[in-house]
Short mmCIF file of C-alpha atoms in Angstrom, two decimals:
data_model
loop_
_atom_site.label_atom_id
_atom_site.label_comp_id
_atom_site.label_asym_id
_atom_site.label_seq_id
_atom_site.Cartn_x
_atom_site.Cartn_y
_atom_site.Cartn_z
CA UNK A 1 0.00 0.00 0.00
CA UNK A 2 1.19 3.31 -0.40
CA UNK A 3 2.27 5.54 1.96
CA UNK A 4 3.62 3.22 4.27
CA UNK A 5 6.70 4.11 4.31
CA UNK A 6 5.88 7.40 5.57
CA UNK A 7 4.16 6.63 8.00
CA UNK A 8 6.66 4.03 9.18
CA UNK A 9 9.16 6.76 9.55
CA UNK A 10 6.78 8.69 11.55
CA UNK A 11 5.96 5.87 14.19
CA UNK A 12 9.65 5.16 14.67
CA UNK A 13 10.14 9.01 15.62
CA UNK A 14 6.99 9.11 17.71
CA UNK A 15 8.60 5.69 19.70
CA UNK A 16 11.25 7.64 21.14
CA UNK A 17 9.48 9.95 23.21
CA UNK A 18 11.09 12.31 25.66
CA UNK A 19 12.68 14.59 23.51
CA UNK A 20 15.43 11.81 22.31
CA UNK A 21 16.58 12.38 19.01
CA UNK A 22 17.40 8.98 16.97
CA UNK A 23 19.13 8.84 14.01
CA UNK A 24 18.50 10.26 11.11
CA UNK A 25 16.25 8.04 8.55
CA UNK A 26 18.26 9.01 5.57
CA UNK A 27 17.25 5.29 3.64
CA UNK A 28 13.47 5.57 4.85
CA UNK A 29 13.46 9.29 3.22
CA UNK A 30 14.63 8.22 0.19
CA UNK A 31 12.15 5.28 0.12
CA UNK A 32 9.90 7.58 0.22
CA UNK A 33 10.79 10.20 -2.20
CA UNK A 34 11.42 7.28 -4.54
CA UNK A 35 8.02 6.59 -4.13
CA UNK A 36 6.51 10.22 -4.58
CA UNK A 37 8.77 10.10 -8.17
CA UNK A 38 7.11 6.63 -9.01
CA UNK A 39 3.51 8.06 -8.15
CA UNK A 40 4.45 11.48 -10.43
CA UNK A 41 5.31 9.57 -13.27
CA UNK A 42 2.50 7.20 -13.32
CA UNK A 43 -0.35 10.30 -13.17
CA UNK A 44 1.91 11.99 -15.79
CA UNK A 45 1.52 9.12 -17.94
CA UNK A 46 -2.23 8.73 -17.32
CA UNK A 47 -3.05 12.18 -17.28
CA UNK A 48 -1.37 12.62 -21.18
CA UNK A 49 -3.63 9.52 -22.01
CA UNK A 50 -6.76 11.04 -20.73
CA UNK A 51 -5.81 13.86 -22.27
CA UNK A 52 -5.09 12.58 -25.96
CA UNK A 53 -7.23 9.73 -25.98
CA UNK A 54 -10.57 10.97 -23.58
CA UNK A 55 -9.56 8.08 -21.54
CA UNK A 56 -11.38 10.02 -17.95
CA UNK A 57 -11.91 6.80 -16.22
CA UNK A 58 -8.43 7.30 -15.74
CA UNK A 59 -8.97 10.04 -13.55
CA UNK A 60 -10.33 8.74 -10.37
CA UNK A 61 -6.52 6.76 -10.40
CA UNK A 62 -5.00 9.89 -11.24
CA UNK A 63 -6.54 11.86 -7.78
CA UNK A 64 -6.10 9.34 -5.53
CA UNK A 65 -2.41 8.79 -6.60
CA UNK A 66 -2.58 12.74 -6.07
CA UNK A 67 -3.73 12.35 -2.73
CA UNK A 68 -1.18 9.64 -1.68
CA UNK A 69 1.65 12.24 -2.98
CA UNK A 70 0.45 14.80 -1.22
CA UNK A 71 0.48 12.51 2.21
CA UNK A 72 3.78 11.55 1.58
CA UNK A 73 4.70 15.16 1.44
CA UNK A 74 3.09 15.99 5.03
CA UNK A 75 4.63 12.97 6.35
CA UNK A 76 8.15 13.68 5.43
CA UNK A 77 7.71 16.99 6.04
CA UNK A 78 6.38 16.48 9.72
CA UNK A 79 8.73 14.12 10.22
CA UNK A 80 11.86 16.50 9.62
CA UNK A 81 9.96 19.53 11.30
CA UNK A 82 9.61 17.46 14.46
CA UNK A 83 13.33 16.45 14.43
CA UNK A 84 14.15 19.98 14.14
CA UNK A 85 12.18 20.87 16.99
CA UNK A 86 14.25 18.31 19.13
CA UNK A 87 17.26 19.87 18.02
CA UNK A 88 16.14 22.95 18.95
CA UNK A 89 15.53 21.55 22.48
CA UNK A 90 18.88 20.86 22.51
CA UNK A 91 20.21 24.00 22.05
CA UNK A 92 18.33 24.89 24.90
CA UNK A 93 19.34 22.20 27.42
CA UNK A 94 23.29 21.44 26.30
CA UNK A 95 24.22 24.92 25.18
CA UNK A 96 26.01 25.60 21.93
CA UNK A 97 27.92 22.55 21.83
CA UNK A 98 26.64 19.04 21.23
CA UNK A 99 27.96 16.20 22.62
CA UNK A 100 29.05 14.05 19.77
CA UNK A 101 27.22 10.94 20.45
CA UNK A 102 24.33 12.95 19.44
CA UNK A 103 25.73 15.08 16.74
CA UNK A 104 26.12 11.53 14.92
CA UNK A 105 22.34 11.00 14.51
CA UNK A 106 22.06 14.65 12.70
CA UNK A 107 22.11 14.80 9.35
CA UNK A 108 24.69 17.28 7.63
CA UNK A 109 21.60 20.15 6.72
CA UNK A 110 20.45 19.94 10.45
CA UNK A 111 23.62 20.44 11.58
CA UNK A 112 23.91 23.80 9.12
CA UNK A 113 20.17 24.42 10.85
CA UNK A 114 21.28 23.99 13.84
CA UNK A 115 24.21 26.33 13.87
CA UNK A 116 22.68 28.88 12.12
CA UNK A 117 20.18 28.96 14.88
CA UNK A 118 22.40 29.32 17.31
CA UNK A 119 23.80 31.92 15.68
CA UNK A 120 20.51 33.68 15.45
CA UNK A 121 20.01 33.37 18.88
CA UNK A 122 23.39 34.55 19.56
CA UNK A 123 22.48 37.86 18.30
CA UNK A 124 18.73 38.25 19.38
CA UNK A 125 20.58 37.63 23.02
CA UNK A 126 23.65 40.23 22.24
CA UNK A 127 20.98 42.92 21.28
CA UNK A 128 19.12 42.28 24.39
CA UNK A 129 21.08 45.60 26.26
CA UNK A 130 23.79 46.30 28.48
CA UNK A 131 27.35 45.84 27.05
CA UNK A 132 26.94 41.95 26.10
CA UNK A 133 23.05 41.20 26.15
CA UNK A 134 21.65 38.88 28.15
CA UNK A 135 21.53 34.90 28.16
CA UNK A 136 18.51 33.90 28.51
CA UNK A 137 19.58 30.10 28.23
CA UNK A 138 20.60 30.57 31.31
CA UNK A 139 18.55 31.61 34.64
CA UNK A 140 15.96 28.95 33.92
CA UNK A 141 14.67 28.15 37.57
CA UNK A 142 13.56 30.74 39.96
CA UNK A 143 16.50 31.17 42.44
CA UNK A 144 16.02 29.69 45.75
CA UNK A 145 19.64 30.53 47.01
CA UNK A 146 22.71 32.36 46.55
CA UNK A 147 25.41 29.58 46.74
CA UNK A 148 25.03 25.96 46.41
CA UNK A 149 26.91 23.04 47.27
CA UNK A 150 28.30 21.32 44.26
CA UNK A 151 30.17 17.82 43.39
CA UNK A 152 31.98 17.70 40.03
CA UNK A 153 31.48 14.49 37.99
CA UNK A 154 34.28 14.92 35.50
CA UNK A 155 37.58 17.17 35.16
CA UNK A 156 36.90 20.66 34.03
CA UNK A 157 40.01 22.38 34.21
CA UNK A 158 40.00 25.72 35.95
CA UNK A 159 37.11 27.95 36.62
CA UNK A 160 36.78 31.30 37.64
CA UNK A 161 33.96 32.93 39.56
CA UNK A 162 33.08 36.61 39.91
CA UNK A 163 35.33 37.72 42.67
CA UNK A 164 38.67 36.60 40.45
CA UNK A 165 39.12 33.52 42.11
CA UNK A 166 39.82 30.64 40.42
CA UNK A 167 38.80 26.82 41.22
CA UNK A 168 39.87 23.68 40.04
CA UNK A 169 37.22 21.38 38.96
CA UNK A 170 38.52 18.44 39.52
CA UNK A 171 37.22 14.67 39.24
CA UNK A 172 34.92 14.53 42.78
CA UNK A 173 36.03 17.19 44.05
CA UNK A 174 33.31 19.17 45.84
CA UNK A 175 32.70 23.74 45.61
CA UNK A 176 30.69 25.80 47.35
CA UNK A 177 29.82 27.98 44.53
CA UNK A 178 27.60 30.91 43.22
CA UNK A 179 24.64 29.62 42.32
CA UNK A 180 24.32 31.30 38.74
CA UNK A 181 27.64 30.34 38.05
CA UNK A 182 26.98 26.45 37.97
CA UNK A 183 23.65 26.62 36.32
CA UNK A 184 25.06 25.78 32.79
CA UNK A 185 27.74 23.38 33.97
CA UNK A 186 25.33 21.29 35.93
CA UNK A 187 22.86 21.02 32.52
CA UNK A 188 25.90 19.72 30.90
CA UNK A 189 26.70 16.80 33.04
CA UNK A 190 29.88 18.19 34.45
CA UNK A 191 28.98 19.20 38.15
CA UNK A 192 25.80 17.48 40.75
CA UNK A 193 24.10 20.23 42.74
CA UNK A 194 23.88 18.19 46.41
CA UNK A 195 21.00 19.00 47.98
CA UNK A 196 21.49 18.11 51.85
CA UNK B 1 14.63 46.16 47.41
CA UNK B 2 14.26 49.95 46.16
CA UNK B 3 17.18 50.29 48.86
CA UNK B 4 19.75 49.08 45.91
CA UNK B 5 18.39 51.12 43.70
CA UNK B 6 18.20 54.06 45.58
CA UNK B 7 21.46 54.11 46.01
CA UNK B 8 21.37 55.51 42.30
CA UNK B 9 18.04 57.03 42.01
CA UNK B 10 18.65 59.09 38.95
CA UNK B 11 19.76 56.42 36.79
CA UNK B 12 17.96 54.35 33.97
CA UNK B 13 14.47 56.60 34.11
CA UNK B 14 16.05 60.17 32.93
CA UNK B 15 14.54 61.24 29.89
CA UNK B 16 11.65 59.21 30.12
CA UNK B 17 8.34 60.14 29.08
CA UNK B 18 6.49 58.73 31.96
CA UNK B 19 9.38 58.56 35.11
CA UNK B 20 8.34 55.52 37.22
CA UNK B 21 10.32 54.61 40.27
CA UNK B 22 12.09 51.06 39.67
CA UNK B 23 9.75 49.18 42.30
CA UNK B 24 6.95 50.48 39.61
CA UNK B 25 9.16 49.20 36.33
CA UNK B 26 9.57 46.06 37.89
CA UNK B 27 5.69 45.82 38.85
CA UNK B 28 5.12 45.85 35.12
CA UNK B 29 7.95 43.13 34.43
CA UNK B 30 5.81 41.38 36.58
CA UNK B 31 2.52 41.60 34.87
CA UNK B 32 3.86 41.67 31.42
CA UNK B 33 5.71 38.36 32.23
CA UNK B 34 2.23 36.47 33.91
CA UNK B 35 0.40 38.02 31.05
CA UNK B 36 2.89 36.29 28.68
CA UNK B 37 3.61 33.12 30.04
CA UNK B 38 -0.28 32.32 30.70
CA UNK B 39 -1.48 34.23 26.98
CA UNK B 40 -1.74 31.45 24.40
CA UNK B 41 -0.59 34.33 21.86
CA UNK B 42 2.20 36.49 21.67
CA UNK B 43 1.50 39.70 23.24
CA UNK B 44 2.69 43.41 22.25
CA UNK B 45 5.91 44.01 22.25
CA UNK B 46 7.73 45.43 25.56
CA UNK B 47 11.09 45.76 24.32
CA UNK B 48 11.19 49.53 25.86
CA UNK B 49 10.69 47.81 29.46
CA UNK B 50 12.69 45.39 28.69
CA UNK B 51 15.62 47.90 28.24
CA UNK B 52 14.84 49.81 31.34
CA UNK B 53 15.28 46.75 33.41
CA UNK B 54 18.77 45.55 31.78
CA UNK B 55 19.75 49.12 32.51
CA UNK B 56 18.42 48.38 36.32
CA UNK B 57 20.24 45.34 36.57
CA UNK B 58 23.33 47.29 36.07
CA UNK B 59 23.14 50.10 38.09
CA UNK B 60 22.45 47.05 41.12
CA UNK B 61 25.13 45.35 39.44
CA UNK B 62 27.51 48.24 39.73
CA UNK B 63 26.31 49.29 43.29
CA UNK B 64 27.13 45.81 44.56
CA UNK B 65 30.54 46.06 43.26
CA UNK B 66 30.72 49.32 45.56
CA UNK B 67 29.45 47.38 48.34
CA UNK B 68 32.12 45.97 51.44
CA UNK B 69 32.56 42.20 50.68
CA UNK B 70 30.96 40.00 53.15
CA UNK B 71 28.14 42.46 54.06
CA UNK B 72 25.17 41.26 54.68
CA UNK B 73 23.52 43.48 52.66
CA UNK B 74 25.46 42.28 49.41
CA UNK B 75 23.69 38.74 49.35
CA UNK B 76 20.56 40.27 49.63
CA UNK B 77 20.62 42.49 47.02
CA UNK B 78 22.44 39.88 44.77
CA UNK B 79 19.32 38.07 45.54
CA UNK B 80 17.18 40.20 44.35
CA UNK B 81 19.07 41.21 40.88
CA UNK B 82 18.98 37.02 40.32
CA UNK B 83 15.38 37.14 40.96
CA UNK B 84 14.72 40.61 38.27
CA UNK B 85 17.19 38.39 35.96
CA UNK B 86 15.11 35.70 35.96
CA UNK B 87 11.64 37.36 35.29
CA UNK B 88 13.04 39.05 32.03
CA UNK B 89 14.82 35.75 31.37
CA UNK B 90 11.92 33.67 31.79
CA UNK B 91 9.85 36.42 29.80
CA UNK B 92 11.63 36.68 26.94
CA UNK B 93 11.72 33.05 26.68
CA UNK B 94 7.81 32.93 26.65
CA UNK B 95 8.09 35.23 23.77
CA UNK B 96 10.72 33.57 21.83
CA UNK B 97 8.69 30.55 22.12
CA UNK B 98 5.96 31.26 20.94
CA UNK B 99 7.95 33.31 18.02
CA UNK B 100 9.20 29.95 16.98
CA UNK B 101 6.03 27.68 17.61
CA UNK B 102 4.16 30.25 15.60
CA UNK B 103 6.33 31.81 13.30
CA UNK B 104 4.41 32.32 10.06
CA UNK B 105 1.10 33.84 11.74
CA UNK B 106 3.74 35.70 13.60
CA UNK B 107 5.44 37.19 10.45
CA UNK B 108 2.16 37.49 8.65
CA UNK B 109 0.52 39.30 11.37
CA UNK B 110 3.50 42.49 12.06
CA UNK B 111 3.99 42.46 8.23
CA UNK B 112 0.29 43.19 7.70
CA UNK B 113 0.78 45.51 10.79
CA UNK B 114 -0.83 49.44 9.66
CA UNK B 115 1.57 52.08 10.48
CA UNK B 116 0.56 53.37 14.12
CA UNK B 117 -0.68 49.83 15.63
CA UNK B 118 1.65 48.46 18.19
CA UNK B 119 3.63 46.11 17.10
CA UNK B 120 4.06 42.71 18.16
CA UNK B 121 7.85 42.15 17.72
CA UNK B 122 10.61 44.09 18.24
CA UNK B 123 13.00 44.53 15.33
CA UNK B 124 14.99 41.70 16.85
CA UNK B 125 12.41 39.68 17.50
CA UNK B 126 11.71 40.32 13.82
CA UNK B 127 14.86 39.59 12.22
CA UNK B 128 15.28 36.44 14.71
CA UNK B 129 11.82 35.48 13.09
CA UNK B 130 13.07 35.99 9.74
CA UNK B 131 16.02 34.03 10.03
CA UNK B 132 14.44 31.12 11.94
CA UNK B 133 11.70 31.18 8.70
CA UNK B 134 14.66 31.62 6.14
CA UNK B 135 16.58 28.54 8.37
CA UNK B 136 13.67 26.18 8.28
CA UNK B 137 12.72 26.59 4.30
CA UNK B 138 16.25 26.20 3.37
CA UNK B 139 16.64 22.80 5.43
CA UNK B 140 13.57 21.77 3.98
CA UNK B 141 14.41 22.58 0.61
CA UNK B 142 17.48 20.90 1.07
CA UNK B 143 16.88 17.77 2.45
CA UNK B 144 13.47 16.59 1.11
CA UNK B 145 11.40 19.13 -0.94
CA UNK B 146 13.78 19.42 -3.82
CA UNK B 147 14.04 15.75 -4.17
CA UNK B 148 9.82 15.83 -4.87
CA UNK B 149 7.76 15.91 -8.44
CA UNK B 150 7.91 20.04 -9.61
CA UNK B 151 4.50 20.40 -8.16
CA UNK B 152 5.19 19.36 -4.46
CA UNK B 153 8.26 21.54 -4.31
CA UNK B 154 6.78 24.23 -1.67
CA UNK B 155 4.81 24.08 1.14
CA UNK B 156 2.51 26.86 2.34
CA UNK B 157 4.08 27.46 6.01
CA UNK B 158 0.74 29.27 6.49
CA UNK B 159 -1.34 26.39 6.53
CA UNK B 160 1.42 24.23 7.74
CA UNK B 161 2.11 25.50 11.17
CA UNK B 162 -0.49 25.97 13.42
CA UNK B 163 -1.87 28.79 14.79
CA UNK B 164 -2.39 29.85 18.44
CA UNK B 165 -5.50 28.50 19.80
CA UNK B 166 -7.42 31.88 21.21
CA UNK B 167 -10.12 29.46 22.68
CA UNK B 168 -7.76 28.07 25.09
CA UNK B 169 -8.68 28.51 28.55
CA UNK B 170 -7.18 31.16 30.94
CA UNK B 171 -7.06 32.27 34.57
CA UNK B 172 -7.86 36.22 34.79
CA UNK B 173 -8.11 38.75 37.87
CA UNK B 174 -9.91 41.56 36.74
CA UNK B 175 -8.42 45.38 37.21
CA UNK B 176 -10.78 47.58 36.12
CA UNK B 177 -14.59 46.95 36.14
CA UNK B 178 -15.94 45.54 32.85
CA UNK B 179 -19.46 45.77 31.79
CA UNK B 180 -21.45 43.49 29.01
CA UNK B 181 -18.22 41.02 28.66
CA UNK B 182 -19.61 38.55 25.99
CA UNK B 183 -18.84 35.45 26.82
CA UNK B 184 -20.79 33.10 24.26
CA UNK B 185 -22.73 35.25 21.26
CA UNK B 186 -26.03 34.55 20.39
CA UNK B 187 -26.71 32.01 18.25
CA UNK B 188 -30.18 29.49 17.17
CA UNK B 189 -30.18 27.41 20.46
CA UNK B 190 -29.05 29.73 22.57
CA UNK B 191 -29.50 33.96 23.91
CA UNK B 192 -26.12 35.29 24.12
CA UNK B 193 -24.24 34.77 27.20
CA UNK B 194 -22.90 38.28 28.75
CA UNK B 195 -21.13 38.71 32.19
CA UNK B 196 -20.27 42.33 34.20
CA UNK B 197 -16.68 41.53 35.81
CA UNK B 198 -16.03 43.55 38.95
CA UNK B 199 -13.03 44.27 40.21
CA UNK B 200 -10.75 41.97 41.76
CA UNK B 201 -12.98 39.36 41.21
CA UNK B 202 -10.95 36.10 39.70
CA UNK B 203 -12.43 34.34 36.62
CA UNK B 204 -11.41 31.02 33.71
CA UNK B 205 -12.64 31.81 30.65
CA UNK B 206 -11.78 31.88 27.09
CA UNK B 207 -8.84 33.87 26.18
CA UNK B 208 -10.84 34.61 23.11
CA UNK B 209 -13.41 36.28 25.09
CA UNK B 210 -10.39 38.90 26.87
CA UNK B 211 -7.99 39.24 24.45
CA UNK B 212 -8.13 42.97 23.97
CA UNK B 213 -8.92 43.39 28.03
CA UNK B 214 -5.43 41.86 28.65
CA UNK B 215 -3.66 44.21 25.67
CA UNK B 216 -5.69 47.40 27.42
CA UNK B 217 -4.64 46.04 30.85
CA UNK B 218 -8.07 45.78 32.70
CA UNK B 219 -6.95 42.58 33.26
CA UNK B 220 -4.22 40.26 34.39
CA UNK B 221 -3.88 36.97 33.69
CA UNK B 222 -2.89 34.45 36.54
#
């Protein structure tokens, strides 16, 4: 039946709920484009007949193959507008930088999409006032307190908070630091907020 | 709170058309951020408060640097800029989401905007719109839609993307007294359904129903 494909494509997207981006379906795309061209060429066919010979009996085939190209447009369509909408999530909860395991299931155009959405959203943020704008990536729970107690989960390297001090975030090594400082860190995997 | 920003009273409001003290700007962050957050549609554009409290946030920014380290004093008013930060952060998130859920109505609507109506987008918020329109045509283009028969080559992001749904339900408290609020019109089965709202009385109803009572300010959504 046609159409099938699509939809397969679809459910396999819809399975992984939660935001989780699986790989890109490059073979089930093409399936289905290879399809869509099949479809075209039949109605062109058909549609010269009817047209040179009066054949219109042809033309109740002719709409519904319309129909099924026309699905097969929405479903790849909604399928890649969805997947963009995960990766804009992620822009949103790992910052500008994707880990890799997850840049592998991105096909090269959503890659290109992605960056140049960061980039747009680099400069709506920059144009935001003051001298550098404001991050609004960041800042994403109400504040409930100044400092918090913090346990870092992998090296980080050095770090330096407001005052000019610098800290070493080392492998289980545990800070008592600003609160709005760790916010992005903590997203990222690299420190554990301990909540006593 | 106004104690860190009285510190520097003059600053940020000079010049303005309508002075208001910063307890009063920040009031209006307030509302404009419930009023966002709760509004299934994107709102008018606030840039011009938006600006007044990034220059806010400075002047407490700069005061605190002034301030002896280890005062008391210091955490509370770094408190207190965190908290300001995150009511413009969070709304001008609400806004940029609903930019990007909605971006073609969005466009369509400021570009059929008459000269003189408020606008709905700032010039940012315009060009991010733009771009994020541009973005998402090219990627489709790229990836699927020029691989289709000639005649399935576009799609009408009009029709495509959804648009807000102005029937969704919403929590109001009412400001100023309303009279003859119609709530359902009048139709074969049924007189039409009108409601007085007094003031500071709490109500759900259809956004539909409010819409321009929320723009005028009679009331606030909660």
């Amino acid at each position: 039946m046609f159409c099938e494909k699509a939809i397969e494509i679809i459910r396999e997207l819809h399975r992984m709920g939660d935001g989780q981006l699986p790989a890109f379906n490059e073979d089930g795309i093409r399936q289905v484009l290879e399809e869509m061209k099949a479809l075209y060429e039949q109605n062109q066919s058909d549609v010269n007949e009817a047209k040179s010979e009066g054949k219109s009996e042809l033309i109740p085939t002719i709409k519904f193959r319309h129909c099924c190209l026309l699905r097969n447009q929405r479903c790849v369509t909604a399928y890649l507008y969805d997947r963009l909408l995960r990766i804009r999530a992620l822009r949103w909860e790992y910052g500008s930088v994707l880990p890799t395991n997850i840049r592998f299931h991105m096909c090269a155009e959503e890659l290109e999409w992605f960056n140049q959405y960061k980039k747009s959203l680099a400069t709506f943020m920059r144009s935001l006032g003051g001298e550098e704008g404001l991050d609004i990536t960041q800042d994403m729970k109400p504040p409930k307190s100044l400092y918090i107690e913090v346990r870092c989960l992998k090296d980080h390297g050095e770090f330096e908070i407001d005052d000019g001090t610098i800290i070493l975030l080392k492998k289980n090594s545990q800070h008592f630091l600003p609160r709005w400082k760790c916010e992005q860190l903590i997203r990222q995997g690299v420190l554990e907020h301990i909540m006593s | 709170m106004s104690d860190a920003l009285s510190d520097d009273a003059s600053g940020g409001d000079d010049g303005q058309e309508d002075v208001m003290t910063p307890a009063e700007l920040i009031g209006k962050l307030e509302e404009a951020w419930l009023n966002e957050k709760f509004s299934p549609e994107l709102l008018e554009n606030k840039s011009e408060m938006g600006e007044c409290v990034m220059e806010q946030l400075t002047h407490m920014e700069t005061n605190l640097q002034r301030v002896r380290r280890g005062d008391v004093k210091a955490s509370v008013h770094r408190m207190e800029i965190d908290r300001i930060r995150f009511v413009l952060s969070s709304y001008l998130r609400s806004r940029l989401q609903k930019i990007e859920k909605f971006f073609p109505h969005v466009l369509e609507k400021e570009k059929s905007r008459v000269e003189g109506d408020p606008s709905f987008l700032s010039p940012e918020e315009f060009a991010f719109a733009k771009e994020y329109l541009a973005n998402t045509e090219t990627y489709l283009k790229a990836v699927a839609l020029k691989h289709m028969p000639p005649n399935l080559q576009t799609v009408d992001m009009l029709k495509a993307v959804p648009e807000p749904c102005l029937d969704s339900f919403v929590f109001l408290r009412v400001r100023e007294r309303q009279e003859n609020i119609l709530v359902e019109p009048e139709t074969d089965d049924q007189r039409e359904y009108v409601v007085d709202l007094d003031v500071d009385s709490q109500h759900l109803m259809r956004y539909r129903a409010i819409a321009p009572l929320v723009s005028s300010g009679a009331v606030q959504l909660i």
